[in-house]
XYZ file of C-alpha atoms in Angstrom:
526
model
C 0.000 0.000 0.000
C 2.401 2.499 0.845
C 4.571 1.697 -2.474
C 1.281 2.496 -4.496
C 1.373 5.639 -2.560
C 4.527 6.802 -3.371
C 4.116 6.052 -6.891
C 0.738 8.565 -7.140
C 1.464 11.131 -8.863
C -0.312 13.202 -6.737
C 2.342 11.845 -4.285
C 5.470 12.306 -6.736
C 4.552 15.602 -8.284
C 2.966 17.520 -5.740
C 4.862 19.816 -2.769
C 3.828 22.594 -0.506
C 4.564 25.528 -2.627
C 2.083 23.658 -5.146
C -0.789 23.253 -2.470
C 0.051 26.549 -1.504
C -0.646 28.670 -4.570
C -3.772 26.073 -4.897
C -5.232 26.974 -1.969
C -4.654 30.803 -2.102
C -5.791 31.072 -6.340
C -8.838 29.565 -5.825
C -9.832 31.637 -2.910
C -12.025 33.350 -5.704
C -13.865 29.950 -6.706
C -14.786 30.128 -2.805
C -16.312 33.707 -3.148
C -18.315 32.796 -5.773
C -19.687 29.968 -3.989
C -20.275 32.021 -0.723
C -22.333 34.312 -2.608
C -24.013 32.287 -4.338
C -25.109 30.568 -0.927
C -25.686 33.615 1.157
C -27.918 34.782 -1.806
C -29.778 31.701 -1.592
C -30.337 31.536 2.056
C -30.870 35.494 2.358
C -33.694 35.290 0.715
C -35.613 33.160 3.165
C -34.427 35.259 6.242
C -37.044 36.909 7.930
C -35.166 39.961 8.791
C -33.963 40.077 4.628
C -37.650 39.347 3.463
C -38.989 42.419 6.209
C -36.556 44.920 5.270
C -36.839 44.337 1.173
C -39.785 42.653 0.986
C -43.761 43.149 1.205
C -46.549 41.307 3.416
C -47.992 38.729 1.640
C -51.845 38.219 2.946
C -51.447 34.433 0.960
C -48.353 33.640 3.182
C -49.487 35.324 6.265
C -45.787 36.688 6.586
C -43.700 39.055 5.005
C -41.886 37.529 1.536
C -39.991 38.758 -1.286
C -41.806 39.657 -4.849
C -40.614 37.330 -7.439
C -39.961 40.575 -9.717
C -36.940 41.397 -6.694
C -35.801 38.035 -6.462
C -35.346 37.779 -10.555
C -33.833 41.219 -10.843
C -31.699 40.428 -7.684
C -30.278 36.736 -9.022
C -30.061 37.955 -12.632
C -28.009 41.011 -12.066
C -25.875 38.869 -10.436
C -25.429 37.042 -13.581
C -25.156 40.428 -15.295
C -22.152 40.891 -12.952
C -20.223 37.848 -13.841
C -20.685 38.737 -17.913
C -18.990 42.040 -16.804
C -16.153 40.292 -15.272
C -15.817 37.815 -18.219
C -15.496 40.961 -21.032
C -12.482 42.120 -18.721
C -10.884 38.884 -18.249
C -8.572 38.983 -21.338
C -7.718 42.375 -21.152
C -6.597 41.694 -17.298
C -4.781 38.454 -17.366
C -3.299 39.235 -20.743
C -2.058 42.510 -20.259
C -1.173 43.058 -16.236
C -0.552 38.674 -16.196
C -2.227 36.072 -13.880
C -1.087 37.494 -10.839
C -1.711 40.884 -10.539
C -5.101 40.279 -11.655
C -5.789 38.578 -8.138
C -5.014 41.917 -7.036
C -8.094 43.620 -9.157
C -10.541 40.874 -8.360
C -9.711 41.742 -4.502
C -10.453 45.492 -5.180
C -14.066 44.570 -7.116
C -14.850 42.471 -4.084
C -14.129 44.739 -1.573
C -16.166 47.683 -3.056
C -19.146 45.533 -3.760
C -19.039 43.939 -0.365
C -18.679 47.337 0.953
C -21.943 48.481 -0.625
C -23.819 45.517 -0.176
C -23.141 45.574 3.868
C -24.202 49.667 3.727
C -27.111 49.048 1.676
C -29.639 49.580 5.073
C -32.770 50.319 3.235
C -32.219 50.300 -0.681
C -32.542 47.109 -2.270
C -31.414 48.518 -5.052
C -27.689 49.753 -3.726
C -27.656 45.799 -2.484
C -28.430 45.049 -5.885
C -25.261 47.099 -7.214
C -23.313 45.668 -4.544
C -23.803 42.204 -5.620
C -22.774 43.457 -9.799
C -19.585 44.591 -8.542
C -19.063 41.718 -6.427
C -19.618 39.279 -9.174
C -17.818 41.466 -11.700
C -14.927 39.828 -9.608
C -16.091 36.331 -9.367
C -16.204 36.769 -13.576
C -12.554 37.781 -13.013
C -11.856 34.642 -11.148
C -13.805 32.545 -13.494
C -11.413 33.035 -16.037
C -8.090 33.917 -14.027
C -8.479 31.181 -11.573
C -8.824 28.035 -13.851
C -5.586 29.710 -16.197
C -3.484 29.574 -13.885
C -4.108 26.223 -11.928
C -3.281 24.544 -15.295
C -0.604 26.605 -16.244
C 1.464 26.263 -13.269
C 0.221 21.954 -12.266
C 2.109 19.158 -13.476
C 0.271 17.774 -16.552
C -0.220 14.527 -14.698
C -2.085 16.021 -11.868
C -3.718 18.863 -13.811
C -7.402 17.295 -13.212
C -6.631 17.275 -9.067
C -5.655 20.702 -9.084
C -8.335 22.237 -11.445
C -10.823 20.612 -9.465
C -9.630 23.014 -6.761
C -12.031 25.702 -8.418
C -15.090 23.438 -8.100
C -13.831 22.286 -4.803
C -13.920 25.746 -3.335
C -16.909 26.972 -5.093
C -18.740 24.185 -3.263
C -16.872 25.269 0.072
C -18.100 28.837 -0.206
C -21.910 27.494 -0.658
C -21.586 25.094 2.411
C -19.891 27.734 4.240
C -22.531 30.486 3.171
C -25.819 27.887 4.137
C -24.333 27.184 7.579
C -23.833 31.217 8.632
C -27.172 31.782 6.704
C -28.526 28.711 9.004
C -27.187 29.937 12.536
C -28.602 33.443 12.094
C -31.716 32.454 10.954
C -33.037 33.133 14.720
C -31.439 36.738 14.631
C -34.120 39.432 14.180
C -31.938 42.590 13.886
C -30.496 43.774 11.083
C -27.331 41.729 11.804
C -28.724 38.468 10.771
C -27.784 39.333 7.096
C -24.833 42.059 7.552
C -22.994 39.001 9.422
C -23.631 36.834 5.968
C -22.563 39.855 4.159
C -18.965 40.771 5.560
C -17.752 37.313 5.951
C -17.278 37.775 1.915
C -14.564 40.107 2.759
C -12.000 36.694 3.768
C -11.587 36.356 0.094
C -9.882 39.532 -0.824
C -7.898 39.893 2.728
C -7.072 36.182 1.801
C -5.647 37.214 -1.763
C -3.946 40.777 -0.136
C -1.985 38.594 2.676
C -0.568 35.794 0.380
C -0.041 37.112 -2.120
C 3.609 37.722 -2.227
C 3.857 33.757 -2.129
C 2.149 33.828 -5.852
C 4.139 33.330 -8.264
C 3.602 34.003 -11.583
C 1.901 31.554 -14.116
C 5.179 30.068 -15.783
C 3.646 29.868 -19.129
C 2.660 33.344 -19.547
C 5.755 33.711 -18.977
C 7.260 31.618 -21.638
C 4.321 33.140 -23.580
C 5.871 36.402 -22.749
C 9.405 35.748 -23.817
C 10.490 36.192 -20.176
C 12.418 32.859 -19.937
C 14.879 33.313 -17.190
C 11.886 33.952 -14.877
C 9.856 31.180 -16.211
C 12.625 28.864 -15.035
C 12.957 30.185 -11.779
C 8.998 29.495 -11.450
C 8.967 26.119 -12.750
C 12.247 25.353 -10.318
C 10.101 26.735 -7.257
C 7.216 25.007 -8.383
C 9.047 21.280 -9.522
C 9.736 18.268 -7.659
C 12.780 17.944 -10.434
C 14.308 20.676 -10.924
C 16.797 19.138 -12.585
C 14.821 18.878 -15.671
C 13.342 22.708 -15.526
C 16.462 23.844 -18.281
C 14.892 20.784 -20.729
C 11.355 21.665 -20.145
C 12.074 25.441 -20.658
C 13.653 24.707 -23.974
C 10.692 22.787 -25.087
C 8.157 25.251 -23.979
C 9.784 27.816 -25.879
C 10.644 25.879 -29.060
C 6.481 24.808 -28.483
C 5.834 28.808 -28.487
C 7.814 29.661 -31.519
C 6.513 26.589 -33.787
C 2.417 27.924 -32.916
C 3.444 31.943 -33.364
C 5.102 30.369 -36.949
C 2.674 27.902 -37.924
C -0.467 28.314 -36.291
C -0.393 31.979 -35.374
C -3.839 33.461 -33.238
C -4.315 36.601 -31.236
C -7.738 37.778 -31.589
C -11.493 36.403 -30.587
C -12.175 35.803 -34.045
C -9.587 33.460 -34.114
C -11.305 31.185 -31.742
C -13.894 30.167 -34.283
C -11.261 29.709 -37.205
C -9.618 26.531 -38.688
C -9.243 23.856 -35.148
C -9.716 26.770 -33.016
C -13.595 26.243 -33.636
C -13.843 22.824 -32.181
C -11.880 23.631 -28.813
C -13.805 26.743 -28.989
C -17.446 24.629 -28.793
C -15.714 22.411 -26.587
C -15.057 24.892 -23.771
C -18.395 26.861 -24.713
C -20.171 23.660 -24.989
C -19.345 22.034 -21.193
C -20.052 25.562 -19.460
C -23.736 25.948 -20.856
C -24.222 22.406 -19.923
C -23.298 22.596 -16.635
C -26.140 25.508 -15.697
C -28.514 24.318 -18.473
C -28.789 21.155 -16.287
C -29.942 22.750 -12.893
C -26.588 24.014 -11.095
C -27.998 27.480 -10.843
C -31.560 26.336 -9.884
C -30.043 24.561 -6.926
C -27.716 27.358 -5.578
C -29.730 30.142 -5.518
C -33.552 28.900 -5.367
C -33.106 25.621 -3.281
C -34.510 27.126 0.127
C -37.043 29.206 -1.823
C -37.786 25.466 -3.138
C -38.072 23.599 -0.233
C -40.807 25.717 1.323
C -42.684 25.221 -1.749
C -42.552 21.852 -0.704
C -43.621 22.835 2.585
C -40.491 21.684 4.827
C -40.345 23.203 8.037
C -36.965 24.499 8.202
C -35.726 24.742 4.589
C -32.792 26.486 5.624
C -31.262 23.463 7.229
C -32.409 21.326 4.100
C -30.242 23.676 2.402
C -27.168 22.824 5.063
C -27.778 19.090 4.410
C -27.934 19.751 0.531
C -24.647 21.963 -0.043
C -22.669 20.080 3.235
C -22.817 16.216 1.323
C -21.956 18.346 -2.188
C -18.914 19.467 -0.527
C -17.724 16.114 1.134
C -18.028 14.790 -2.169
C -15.600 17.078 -3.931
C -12.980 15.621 -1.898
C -12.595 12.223 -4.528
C -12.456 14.892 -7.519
C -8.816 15.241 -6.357
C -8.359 11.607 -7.607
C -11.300 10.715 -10.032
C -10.718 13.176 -12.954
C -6.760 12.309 -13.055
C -7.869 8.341 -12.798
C -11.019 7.748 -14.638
C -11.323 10.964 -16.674
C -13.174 13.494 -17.549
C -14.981 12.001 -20.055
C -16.303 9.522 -18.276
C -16.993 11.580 -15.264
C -19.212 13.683 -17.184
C -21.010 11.053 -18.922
C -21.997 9.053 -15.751
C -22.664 12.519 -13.710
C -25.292 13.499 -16.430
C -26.972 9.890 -16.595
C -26.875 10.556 -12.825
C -28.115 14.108 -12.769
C -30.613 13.205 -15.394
C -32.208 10.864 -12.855
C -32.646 12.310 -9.998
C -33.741 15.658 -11.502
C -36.632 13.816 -13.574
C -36.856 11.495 -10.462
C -38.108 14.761 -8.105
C -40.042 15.835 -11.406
C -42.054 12.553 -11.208
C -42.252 12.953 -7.476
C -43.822 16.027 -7.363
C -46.163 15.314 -9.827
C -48.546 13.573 -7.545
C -49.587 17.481 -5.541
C -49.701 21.212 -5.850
C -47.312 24.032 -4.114
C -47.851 24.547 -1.717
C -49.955 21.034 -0.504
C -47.035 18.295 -1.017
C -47.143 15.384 1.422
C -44.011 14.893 3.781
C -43.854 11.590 1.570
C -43.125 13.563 -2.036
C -41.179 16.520 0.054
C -38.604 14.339 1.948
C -37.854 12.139 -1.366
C -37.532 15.136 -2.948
C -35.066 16.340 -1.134
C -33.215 13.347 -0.699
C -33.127 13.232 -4.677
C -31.823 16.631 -4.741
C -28.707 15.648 -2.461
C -28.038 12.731 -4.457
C -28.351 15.209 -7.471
C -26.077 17.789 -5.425
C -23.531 14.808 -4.536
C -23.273 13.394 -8.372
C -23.027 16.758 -9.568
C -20.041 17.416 -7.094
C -17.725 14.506 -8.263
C -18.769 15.103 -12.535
C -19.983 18.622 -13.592
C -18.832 20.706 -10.805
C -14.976 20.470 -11.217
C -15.372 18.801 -15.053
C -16.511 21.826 -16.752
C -13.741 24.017 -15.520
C -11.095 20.891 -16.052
C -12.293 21.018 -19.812
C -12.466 24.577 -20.386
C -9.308 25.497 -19.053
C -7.356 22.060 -21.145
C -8.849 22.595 -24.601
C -8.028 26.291 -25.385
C -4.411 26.717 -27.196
C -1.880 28.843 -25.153
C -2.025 31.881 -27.512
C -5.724 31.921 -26.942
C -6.114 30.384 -23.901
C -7.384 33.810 -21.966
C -9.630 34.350 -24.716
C -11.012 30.757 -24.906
C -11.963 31.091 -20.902
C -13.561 34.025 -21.880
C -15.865 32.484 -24.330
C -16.426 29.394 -21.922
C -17.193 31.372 -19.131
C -19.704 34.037 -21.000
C -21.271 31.008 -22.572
C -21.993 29.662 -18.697
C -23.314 32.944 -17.715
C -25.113 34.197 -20.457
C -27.016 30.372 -19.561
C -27.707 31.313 -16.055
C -28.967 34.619 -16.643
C -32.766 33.591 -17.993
C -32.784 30.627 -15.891
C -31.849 33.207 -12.956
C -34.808 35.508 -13.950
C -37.239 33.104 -15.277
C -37.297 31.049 -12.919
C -38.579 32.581 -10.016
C -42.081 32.592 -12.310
C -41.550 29.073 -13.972
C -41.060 27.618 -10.048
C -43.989 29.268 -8.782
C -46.431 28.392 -11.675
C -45.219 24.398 -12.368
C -43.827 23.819 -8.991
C -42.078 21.090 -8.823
C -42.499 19.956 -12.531
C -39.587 22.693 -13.061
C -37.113 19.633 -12.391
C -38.283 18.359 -15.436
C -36.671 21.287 -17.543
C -33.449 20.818 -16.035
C -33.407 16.744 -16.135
C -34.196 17.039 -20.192
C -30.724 19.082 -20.725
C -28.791 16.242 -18.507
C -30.218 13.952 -21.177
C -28.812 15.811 -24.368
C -25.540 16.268 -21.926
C -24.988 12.383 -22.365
C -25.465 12.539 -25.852
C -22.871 15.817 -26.520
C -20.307 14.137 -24.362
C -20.118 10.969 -26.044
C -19.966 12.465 -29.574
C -17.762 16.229 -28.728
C -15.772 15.454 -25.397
C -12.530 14.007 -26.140
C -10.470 12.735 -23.380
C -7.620 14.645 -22.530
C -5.987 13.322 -18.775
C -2.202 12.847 -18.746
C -1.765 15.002 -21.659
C 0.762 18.284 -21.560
C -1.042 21.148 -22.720
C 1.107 21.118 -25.628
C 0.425 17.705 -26.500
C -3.266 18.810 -26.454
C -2.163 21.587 -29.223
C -0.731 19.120 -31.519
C -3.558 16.865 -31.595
C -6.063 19.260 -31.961
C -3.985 20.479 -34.601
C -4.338 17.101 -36.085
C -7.837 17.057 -36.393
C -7.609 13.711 -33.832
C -11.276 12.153 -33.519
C -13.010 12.686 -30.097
C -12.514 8.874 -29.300
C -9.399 8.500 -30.086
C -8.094 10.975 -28.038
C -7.104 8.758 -25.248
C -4.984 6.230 -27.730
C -3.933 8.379 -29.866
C 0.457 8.681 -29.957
C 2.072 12.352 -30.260
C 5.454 12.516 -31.737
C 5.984 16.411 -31.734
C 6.998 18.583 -29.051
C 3.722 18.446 -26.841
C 4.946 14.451 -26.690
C 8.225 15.291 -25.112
C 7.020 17.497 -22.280
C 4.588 15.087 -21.904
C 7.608 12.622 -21.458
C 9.506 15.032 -19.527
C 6.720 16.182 -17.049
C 6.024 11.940 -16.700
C 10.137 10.953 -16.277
C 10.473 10.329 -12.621
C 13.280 8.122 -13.001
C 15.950 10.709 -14.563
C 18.362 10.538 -12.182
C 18.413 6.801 -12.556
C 18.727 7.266 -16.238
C 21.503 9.832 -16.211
C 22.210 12.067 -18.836
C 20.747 9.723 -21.542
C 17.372 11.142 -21.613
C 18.649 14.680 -21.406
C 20.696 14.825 -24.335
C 18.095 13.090 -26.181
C 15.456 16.248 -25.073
C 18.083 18.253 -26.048
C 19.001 17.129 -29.397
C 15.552 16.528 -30.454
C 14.979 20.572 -29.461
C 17.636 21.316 -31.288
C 16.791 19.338 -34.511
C 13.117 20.455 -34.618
C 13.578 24.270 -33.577
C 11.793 26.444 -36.126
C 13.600 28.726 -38.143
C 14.187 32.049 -36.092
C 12.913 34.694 -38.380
């Protein structure tokens, strides 16, 4: 057992600097989680629903209009596009880094007016745009550069950071929504609000132990500091001088033969297929209920007529969490294809299941029979979604996209997810109320065409260097036969490299084979 250990890769390749810069980049993934939860939960506080809300004569208490829930979720959305349109321009021109530094300054000020918004609804409303103007930020920046700086064999554990944490933040949200649902002053939703500030003073106090991404770097032309990176980052730095070599001989070959820059680019020539890959797995993931779940779950549950839907909501987003945990294993051992085809089968179930369930009453006059199996259906859809959609669609997006367009790819991805959530985020306040829980229904159907677009456009693409991934793209490569499928050009070699962790027993051998081959197939310098 302990010689299988040591043989992981997660084992071999990974070290506390790694972890580290893990940990602290995807402290944005968490913010957008923890907003997405504290929105959810707000809106069944009593002291939230008083202050914004109306008395409802139906309800005998005081409740939100669904036109200020819609506007409220959606402009959230609306925020996140925002973010996404600045993304390139950011990370592009200012780097990975320093962009951390910009999506701390966007949180801050929204948090800032969201906490002073006493009476307006509408200043909370602004708040939350700014806020998730940084979240967009992250969406793109965080995801770049966990795969530009992991090991390509362990580039599925440490993407699935982002989902990871974005499930962390919801827990975390539902349980501080949960234990002040019994405060009636105005601090039983200012508490909610300022805990979003740990995300920015998390990014502000570590982030001198950032590093830059090492490929924009490469990507840059700044070489000497792309080495010292990758020797910070490596568990062999021995082999940094080969794999620098081959990064930049991988830059100059695309800039000569396969030269991109622009958005437009993204939908020419092979571009276009990793283009409607990374679009593709991002509408997918809200088209098939994500969004419904995080922000209208409690709203939800007392349609169903549970008691206390706010420690449902606990239950729901505390087993989703726990479940992340395998995704540092599964995507790097089964892969993502298959993780996204049996989550959707799996998602497809359960969502029709509750759809089925529900059938059999009205809102708000379910039995405890069709409420509780509800719910339970909606963990189970929760948990499945937490090991398959929830890290895969960032693993994908962030893999596919070619390193001269890779900002702009996210971009697309990203918009393409948002753009989805933003009528399901303000229709479906109406849809819910008028079909109950028939809505399930809706969301179930898309995890049915998910199986089908997976098995036909999602190629498989663990243990490959993102190079590799160039060059068989490049090739025009089938979907299934990505996995078999042998490279021979550059991306093969860091592939090789990356994989090699017997070097020192090989001595120089394999070195002056990397070598030679660089020099051998190093385009013409212009």
């Amino acid at each position: 057992m302990l010689e299988r250990i040591k043989n992981d890769p997660l084992y071999q390749d990974l070290n506390w600097r790694l972890a580290l810069i893990g940990i602290v980049s995807s402290l944005g993934a968490m913010g957008f989680g923890f907003d997405n939860g504290w929105w959810a939960g707000a809106l069944g506080l009593s002291e939230f629903q008083r202050k914004y809300g109306s008395y409802d004569e139906k309800l005998g208490r005081y409740a939100l209009p669904s036109e200020k829930t819609s506007v409220g979720t959606g402009t959230g959305s609306a925020g996140i596009i925002l973010g996404c349109i600045i993304a390139p321009i950011v990370t592009s021109k200012l780097g990975r880094k320093k962009s951390f530094l910009v999506m701390s300054a966007l949180m801050m000020t929204g948090v800032t007016l969201e906490a002073s918004a006493v009476t307006s609804y509408w200043q909370l409303v602004v708040g939350r745009i700014i806020v998730y103007s940084g979240i967009g930020l992250a969406s793109n920046c965080v995801p770049m550069y966990l795969s530009e700086t992991s090991p390509g064999r362990i580039r599925g554990a440490f993407l699935a950071l982002y989902s990871f944490f974005n499930s962390f933040g919801v827990f975390m949200a539902s349980v501080v929504v949960y234990l002040s649902k019994n405060r009636t002053d105005k601090w039983q939703y200012l508490i909610v609000i300022i805990c979003q500030l740990f995300v920015p003073v998390g990014y502000l106090t570590f982030y001198a132990f950032l590093p830059e991404s090492p490929r924009y770097l490469v990507y840059k032309g700044r070489f000497d500091e792309a080495e010292k990176v990758l020797r910070l980052l490596s568990n062999h730095p021995e082999r940094v001088p080969q794999e620098i070599q081959l990064l930049k001989a991988q830059v100059e070959e695309q800039r000569e033969l396969h030269t991109a820059s622009t958005i437009a680019d993204c939908f020419r020539g092979t571009n276009l297929r990793r283009t409607i890959i990374a679009m593709s797995v991002q509408i997918l993931q809200q088209a098939q209920g994500v969004s419904f779940i995080q922000n209208f779950i409690v709203t939800f549950m007392q349609q169903l007529g549970f008691p206390d839907a706010l420690r449902t909501n606990v239950i729901v987003t505390g087993c989703s969490f726990a479940v992340h945990i395998i995704t540092f294993v599964t995507f790097d051992k089964i892969g993502r294809r298959r993780s996204l085809s049996w989550g959707s089968i799996g998602m497809a179930g359960t969502m029709l299941g509750t759809g089925i369930a529900t059938a059999t009453g009205t809102p708000p006059n379910y039995t405890s029979t069709v409420a509780n199996a509800s719910a339970a259906m909606l963990i189970l859809w929760y948990c499945i979604y937490g090991f398959s959609w929830g890290p895969g669609c960032w693993v994908v997006a962030a893999e596919v996209g070619t390193g001269q367009l890779r900002e702009r790819t996210l971009f697309l991805a990203s918009m393409g997810s948002f753009v989805t959530s933003v009528p399901i985020n303000f229709v479906n306040p109406y849809v819910q109320r008028s079909l109950g829980g028939a809505v399930t229904f809706i969301y179930g159907g898309f995890s049915v065409v998910a199986i089908i677009w997976v098995w036909f456009m999602i190629p498989e693409t663990k243990n490959r260097s993102l190079e590799e991934l160039d060059e068989m793209f490049q090739a025009d490569v089938k979907t299934r036969q990505f996995k078999h499928h042998v490279c021979t050009g550059l991306g093969a070699h860091i592939t090789q490299l990356e994989g090699d962790l017997n070097a020192e027993k090989s001595g120089t051998k394999q070195v002056e084979h990397e070598e030679a081959w660089v020099e051998e197939n190093q385009p013409a310098q212009k």
